[in-house]
JSON list of C-alpha atoms in Angstrom, two decimals:
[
{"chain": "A", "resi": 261, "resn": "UNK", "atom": "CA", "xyz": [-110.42, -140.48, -82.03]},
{"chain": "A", "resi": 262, "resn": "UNK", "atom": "CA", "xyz": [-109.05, -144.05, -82.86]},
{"chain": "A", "resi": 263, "resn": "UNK", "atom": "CA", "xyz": [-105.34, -144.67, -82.27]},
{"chain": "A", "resi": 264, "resn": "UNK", "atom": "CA", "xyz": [-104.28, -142.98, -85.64]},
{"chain": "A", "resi": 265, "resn": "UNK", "atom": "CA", "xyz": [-106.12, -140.06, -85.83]},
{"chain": "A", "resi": 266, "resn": "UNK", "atom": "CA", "xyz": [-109.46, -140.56, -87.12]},
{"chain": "A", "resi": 267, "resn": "UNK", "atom": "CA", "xyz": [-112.33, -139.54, -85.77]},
{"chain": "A", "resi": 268, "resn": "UNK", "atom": "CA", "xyz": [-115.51, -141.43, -85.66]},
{"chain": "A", "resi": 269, "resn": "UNK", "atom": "CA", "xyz": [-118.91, -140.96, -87.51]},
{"chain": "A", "resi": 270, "resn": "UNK", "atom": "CA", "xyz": [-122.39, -142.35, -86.57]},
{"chain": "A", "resi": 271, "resn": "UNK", "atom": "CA", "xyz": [-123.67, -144.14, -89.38]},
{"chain": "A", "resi": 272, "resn": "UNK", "atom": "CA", "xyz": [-127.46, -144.63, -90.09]},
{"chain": "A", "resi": 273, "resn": "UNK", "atom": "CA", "xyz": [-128.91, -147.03, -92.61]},
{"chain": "A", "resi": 274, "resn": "UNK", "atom": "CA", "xyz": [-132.53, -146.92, -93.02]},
{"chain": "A", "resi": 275, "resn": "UNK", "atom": "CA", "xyz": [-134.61, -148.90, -95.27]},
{"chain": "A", "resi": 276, "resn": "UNK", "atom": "CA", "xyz": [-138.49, -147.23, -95.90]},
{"chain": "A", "resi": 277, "resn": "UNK", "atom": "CA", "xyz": [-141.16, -148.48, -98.39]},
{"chain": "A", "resi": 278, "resn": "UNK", "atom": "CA", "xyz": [-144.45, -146.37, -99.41]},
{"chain": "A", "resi": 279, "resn": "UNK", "atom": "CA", "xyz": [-146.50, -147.64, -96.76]},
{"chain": "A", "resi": 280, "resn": "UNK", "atom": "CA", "xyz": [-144.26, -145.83, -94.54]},
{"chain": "A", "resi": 281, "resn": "UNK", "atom": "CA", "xyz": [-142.94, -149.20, -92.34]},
{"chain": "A", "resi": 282, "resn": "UNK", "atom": "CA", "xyz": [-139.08, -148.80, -92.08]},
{"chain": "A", "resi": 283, "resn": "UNK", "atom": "CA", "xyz": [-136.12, -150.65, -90.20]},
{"chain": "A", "resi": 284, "resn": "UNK", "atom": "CA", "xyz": [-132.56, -149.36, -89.44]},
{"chain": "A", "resi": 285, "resn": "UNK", "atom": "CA", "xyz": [-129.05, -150.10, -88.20]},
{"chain": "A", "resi": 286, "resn": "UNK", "atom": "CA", "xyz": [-126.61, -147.90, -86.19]},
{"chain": "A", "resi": 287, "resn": "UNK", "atom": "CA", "xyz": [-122.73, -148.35, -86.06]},
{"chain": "A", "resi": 288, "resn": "UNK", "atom": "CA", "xyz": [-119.93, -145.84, -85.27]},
{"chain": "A", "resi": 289, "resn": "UNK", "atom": "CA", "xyz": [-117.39, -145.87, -88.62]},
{"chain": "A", "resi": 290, "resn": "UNK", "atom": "CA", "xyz": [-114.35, -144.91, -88.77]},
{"chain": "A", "resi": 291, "resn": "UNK", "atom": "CA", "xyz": [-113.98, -141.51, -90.99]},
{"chain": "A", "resi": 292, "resn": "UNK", "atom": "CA", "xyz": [-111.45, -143.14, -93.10]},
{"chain": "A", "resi": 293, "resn": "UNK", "atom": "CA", "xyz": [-111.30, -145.37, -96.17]},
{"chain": "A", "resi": 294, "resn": "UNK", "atom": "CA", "xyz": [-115.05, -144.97, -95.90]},
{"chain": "A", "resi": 295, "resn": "UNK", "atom": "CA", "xyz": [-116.31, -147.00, -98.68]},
{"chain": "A", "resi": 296, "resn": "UNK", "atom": "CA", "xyz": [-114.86, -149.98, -96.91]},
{"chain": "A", "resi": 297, "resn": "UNK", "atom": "CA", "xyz": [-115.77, -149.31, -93.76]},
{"chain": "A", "resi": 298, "resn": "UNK", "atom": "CA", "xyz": [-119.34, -149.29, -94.54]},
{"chain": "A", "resi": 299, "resn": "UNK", "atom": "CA", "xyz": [-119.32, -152.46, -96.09]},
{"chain": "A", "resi": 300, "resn": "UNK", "atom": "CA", "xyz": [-120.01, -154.87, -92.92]},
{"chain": "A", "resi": 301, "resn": "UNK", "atom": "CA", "xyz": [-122.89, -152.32, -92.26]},
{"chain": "A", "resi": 302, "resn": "UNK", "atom": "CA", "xyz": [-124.56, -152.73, -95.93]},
{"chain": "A", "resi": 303, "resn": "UNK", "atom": "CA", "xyz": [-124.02, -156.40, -95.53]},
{"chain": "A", "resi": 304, "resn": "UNK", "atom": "CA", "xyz": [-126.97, -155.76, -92.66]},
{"chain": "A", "resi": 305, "resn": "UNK", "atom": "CA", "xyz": [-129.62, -155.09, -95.60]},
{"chain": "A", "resi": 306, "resn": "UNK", "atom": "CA", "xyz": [-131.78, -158.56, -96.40]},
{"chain": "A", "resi": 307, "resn": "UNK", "atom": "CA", "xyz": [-130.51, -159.94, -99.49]},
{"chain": "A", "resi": 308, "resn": "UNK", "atom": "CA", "xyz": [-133.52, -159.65, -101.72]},
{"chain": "A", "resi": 309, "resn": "UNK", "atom": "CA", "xyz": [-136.91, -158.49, -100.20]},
{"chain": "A", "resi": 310, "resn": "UNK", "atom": "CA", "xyz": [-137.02, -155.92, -97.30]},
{"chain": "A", "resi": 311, "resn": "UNK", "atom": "CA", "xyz": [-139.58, -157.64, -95.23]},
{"chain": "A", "resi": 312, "resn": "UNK", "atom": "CA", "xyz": [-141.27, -154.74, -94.97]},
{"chain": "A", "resi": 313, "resn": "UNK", "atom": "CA", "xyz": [-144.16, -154.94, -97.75]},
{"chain": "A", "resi": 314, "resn": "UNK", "atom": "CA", "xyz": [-145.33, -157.71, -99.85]},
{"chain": "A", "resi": 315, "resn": "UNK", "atom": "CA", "xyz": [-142.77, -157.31, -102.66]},
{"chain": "A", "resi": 316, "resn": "UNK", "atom": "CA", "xyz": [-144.43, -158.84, -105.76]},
{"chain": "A", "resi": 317, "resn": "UNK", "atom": "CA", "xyz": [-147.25, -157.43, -106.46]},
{"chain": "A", "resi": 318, "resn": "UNK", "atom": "CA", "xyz": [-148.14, -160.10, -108.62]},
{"chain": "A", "resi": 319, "resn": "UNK", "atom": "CA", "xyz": [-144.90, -159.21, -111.08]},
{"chain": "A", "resi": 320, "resn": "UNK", "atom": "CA", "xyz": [-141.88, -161.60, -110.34]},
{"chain": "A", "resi": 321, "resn": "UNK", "atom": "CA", "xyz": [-138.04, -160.38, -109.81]},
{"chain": "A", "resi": 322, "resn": "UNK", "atom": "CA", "xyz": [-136.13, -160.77, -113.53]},
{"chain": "A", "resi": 323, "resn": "UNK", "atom": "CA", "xyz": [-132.65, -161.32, -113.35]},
{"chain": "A", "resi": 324, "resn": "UNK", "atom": "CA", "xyz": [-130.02, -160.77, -116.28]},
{"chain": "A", "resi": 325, "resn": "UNK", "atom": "CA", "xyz": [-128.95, -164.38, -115.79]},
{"chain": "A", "resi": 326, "resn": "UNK", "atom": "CA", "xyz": [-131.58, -166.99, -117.15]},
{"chain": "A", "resi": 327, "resn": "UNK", "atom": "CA", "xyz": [-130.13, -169.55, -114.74]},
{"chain": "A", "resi": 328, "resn": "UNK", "atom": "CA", "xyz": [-131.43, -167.70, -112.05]},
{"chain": "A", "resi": 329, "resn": "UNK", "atom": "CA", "xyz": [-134.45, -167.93, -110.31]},
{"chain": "A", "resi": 330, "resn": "UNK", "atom": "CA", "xyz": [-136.16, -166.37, -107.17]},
{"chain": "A", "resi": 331, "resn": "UNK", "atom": "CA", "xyz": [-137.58, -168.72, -104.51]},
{"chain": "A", "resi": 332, "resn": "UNK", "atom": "CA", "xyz": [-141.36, -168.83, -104.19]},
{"chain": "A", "resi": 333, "resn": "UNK", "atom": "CA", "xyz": [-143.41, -170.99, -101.83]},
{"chain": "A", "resi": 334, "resn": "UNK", "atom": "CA", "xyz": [-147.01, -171.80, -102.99]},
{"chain": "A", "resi": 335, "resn": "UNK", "atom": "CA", "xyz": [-147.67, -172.51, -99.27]},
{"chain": "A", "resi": 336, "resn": "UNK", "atom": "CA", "xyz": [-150.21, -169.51, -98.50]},
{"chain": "A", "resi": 337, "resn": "UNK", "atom": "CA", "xyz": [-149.58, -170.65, -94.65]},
{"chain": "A", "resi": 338, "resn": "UNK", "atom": "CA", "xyz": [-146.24, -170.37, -94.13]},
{"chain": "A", "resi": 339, "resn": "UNK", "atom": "CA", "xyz": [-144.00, -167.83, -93.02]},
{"chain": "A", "resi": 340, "resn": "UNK", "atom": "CA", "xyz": [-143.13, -165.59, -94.70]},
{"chain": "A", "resi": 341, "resn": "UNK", "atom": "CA", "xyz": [-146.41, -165.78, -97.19]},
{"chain": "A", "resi": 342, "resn": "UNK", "atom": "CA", "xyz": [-148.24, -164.77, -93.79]},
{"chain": "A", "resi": 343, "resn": "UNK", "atom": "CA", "xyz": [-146.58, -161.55, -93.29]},
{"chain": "A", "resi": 344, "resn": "UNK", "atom": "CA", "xyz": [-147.06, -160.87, -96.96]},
{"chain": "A", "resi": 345, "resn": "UNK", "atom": "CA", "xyz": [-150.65, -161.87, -96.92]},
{"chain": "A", "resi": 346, "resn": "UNK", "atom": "CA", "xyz": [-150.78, -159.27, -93.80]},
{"chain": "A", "resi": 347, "resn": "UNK", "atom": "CA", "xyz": [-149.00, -156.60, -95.40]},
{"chain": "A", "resi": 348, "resn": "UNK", "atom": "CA", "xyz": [-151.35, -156.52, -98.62]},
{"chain": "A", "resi": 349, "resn": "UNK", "atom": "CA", "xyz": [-154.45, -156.60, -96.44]},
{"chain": "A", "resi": 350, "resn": "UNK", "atom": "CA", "xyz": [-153.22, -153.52, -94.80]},
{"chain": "A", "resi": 351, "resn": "UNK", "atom": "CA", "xyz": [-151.68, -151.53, -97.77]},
{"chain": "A", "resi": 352, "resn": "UNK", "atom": "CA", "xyz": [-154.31, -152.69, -100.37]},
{"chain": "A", "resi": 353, "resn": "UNK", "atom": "CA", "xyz": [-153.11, -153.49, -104.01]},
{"chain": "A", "resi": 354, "resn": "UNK", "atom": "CA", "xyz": [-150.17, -152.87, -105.73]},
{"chain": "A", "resi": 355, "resn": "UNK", "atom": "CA", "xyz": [-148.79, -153.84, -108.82]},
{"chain": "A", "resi": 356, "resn": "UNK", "atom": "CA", "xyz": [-145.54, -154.01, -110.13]},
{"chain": "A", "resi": 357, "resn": "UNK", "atom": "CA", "xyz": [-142.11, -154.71, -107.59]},
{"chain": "A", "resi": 358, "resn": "UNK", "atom": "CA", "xyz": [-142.24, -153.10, -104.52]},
{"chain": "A", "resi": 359, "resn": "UNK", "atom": "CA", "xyz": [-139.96, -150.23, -104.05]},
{"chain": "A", "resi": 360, "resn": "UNK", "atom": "CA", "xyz": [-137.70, -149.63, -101.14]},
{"chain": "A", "resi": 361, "resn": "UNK", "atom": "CA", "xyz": [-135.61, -146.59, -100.05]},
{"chain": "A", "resi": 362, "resn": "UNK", "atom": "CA", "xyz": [-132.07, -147.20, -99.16]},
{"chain": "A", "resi": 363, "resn": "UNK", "atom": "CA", "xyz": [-130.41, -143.97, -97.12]},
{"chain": "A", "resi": 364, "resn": "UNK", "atom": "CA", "xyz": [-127.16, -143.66, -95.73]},
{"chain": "A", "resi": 365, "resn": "UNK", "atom": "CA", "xyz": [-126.79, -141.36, -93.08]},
{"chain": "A", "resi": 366, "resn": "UNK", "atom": "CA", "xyz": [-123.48, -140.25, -91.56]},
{"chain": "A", "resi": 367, "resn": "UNK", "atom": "CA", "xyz": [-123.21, -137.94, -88.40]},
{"chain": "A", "resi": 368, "resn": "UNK", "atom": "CA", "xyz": [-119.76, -136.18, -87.50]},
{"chain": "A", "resi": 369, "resn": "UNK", "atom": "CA", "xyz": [-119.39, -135.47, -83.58]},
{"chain": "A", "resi": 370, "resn": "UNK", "atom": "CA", "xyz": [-118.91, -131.51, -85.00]},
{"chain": "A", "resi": 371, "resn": "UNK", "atom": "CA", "xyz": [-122.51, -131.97, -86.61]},
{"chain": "A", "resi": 372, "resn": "UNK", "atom": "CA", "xyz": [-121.70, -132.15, -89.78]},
{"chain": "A", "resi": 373, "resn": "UNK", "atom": "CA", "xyz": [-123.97, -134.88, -91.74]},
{"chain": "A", "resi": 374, "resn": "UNK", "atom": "CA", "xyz": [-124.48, -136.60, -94.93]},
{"chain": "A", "resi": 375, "resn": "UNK", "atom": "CA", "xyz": [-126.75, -138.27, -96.34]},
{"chain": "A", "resi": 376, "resn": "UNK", "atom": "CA", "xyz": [-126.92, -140.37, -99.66]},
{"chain": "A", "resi": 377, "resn": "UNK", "atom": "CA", "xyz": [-130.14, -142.42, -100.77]},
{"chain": "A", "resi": 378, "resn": "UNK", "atom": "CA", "xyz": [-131.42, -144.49, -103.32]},
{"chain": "A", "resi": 379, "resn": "UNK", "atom": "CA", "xyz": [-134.42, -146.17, -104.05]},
{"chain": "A", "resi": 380, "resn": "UNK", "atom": "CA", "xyz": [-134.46, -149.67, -105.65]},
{"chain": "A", "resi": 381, "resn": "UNK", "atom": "CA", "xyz": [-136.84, -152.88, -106.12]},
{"chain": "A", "resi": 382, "resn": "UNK", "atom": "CA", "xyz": [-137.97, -155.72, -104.12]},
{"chain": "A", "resi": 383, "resn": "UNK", "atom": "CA", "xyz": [-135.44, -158.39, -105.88]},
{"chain": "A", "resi": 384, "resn": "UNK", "atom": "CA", "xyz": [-131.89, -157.41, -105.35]},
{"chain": "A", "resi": 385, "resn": "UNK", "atom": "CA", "xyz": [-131.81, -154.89, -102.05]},
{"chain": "A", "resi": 386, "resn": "UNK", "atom": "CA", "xyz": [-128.72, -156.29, -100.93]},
{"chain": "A", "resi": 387, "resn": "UNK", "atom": "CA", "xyz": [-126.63, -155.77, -103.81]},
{"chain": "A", "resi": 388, "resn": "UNK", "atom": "CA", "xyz": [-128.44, -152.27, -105.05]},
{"chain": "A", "resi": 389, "resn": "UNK", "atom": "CA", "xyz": [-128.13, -151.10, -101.42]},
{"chain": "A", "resi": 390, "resn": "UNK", "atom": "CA", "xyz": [-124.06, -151.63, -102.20]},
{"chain": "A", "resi": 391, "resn": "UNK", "atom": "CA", "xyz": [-124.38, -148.79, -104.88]},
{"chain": "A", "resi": 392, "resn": "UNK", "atom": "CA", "xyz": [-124.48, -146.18, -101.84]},
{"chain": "A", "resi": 393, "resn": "UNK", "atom": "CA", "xyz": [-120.82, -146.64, -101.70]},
{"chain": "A", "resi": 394, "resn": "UNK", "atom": "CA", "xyz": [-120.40, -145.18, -104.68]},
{"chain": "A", "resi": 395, "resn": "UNK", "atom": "CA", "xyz": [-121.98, -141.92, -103.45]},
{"chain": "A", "resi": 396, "resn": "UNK", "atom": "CA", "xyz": [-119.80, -141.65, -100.26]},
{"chain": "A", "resi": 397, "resn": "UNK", "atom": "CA", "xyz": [-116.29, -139.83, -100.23]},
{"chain": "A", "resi": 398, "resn": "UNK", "atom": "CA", "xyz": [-113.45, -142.00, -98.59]},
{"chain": "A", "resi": 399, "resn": "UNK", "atom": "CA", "xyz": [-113.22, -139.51, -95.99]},
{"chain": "A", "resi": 400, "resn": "UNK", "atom": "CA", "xyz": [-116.16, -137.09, -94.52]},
{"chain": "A", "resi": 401, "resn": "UNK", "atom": "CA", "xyz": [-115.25, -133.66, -94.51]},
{"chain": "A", "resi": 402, "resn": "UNK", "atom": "CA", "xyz": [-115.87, -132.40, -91.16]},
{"chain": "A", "resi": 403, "resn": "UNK", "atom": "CA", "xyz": [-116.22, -128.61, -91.62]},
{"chain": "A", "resi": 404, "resn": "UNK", "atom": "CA", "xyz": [-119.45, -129.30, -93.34]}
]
């Protein structure tokens, strides 16, 4: 319990992509005002690409704003082209934008859990990854 009554919730977020390669954080959250809580933990996700898979597959991000454009280095040697490279070796081709599960997990000391996902593209993970919010209730039930 935190010194005005709430009690605490484990929170999971977990990033998978098809190949099956994931990455997660842990934090305890206060069960209150949840939707702001669990912003510093969201914040976590990489802005655009996951890391996790090469995220092109030889279609580029598109963005509602003209003005903006996505970063590419034509230098097939350097990081992180390398791990890309690696990654499309070992998953074979794709094509289109990689996809990536976002899931938000949240764990009540009484057991009670629940989890929201959503599964987005390569170019905006941060930002998508932010919609979870939207799916959480400000405060967990804890009676299941």
């Amino acid at each position: 319990m935190s010194s005005e009554g709430h009690s605490f919730l484990l929170v999971t977020l977990r990033m998978t992509v098809p190949s099956g390669r994931k990455w997660q954080q842990y934090r305890f959250i206060e069960n209150h005002d949840l939707r702001s809580r669990l912003v510093p933990l969201l914040g976590t996700l990489p802005l655009s690409h996951s890391l996790l898979q090469e995220p092109h597959g030889g279609q580029p991000c598109r963005f509602s704003d003209p003005a903006v454009r996505l970063w590419q280095d034509d230098d097939s040697d350097r990081w992180p082209n390398t791990l890309y490279r690696s990654f499309a070796e070992a998953d074979g081709p794709r094509r289109g934008l990689g996809e990536v599960t976002v899931t938000l997990r949240l764990h009540s000391r009484g057991g009670s859990v629940r989890e929201v996902s959503r599964t987005v593209n390569e170019c905006n993970v941060r930002a998508d990854g932010q919609l979870l919010r939207t799916q959480v209730p400000d405060v967990l039930p804890l009676d299941g």
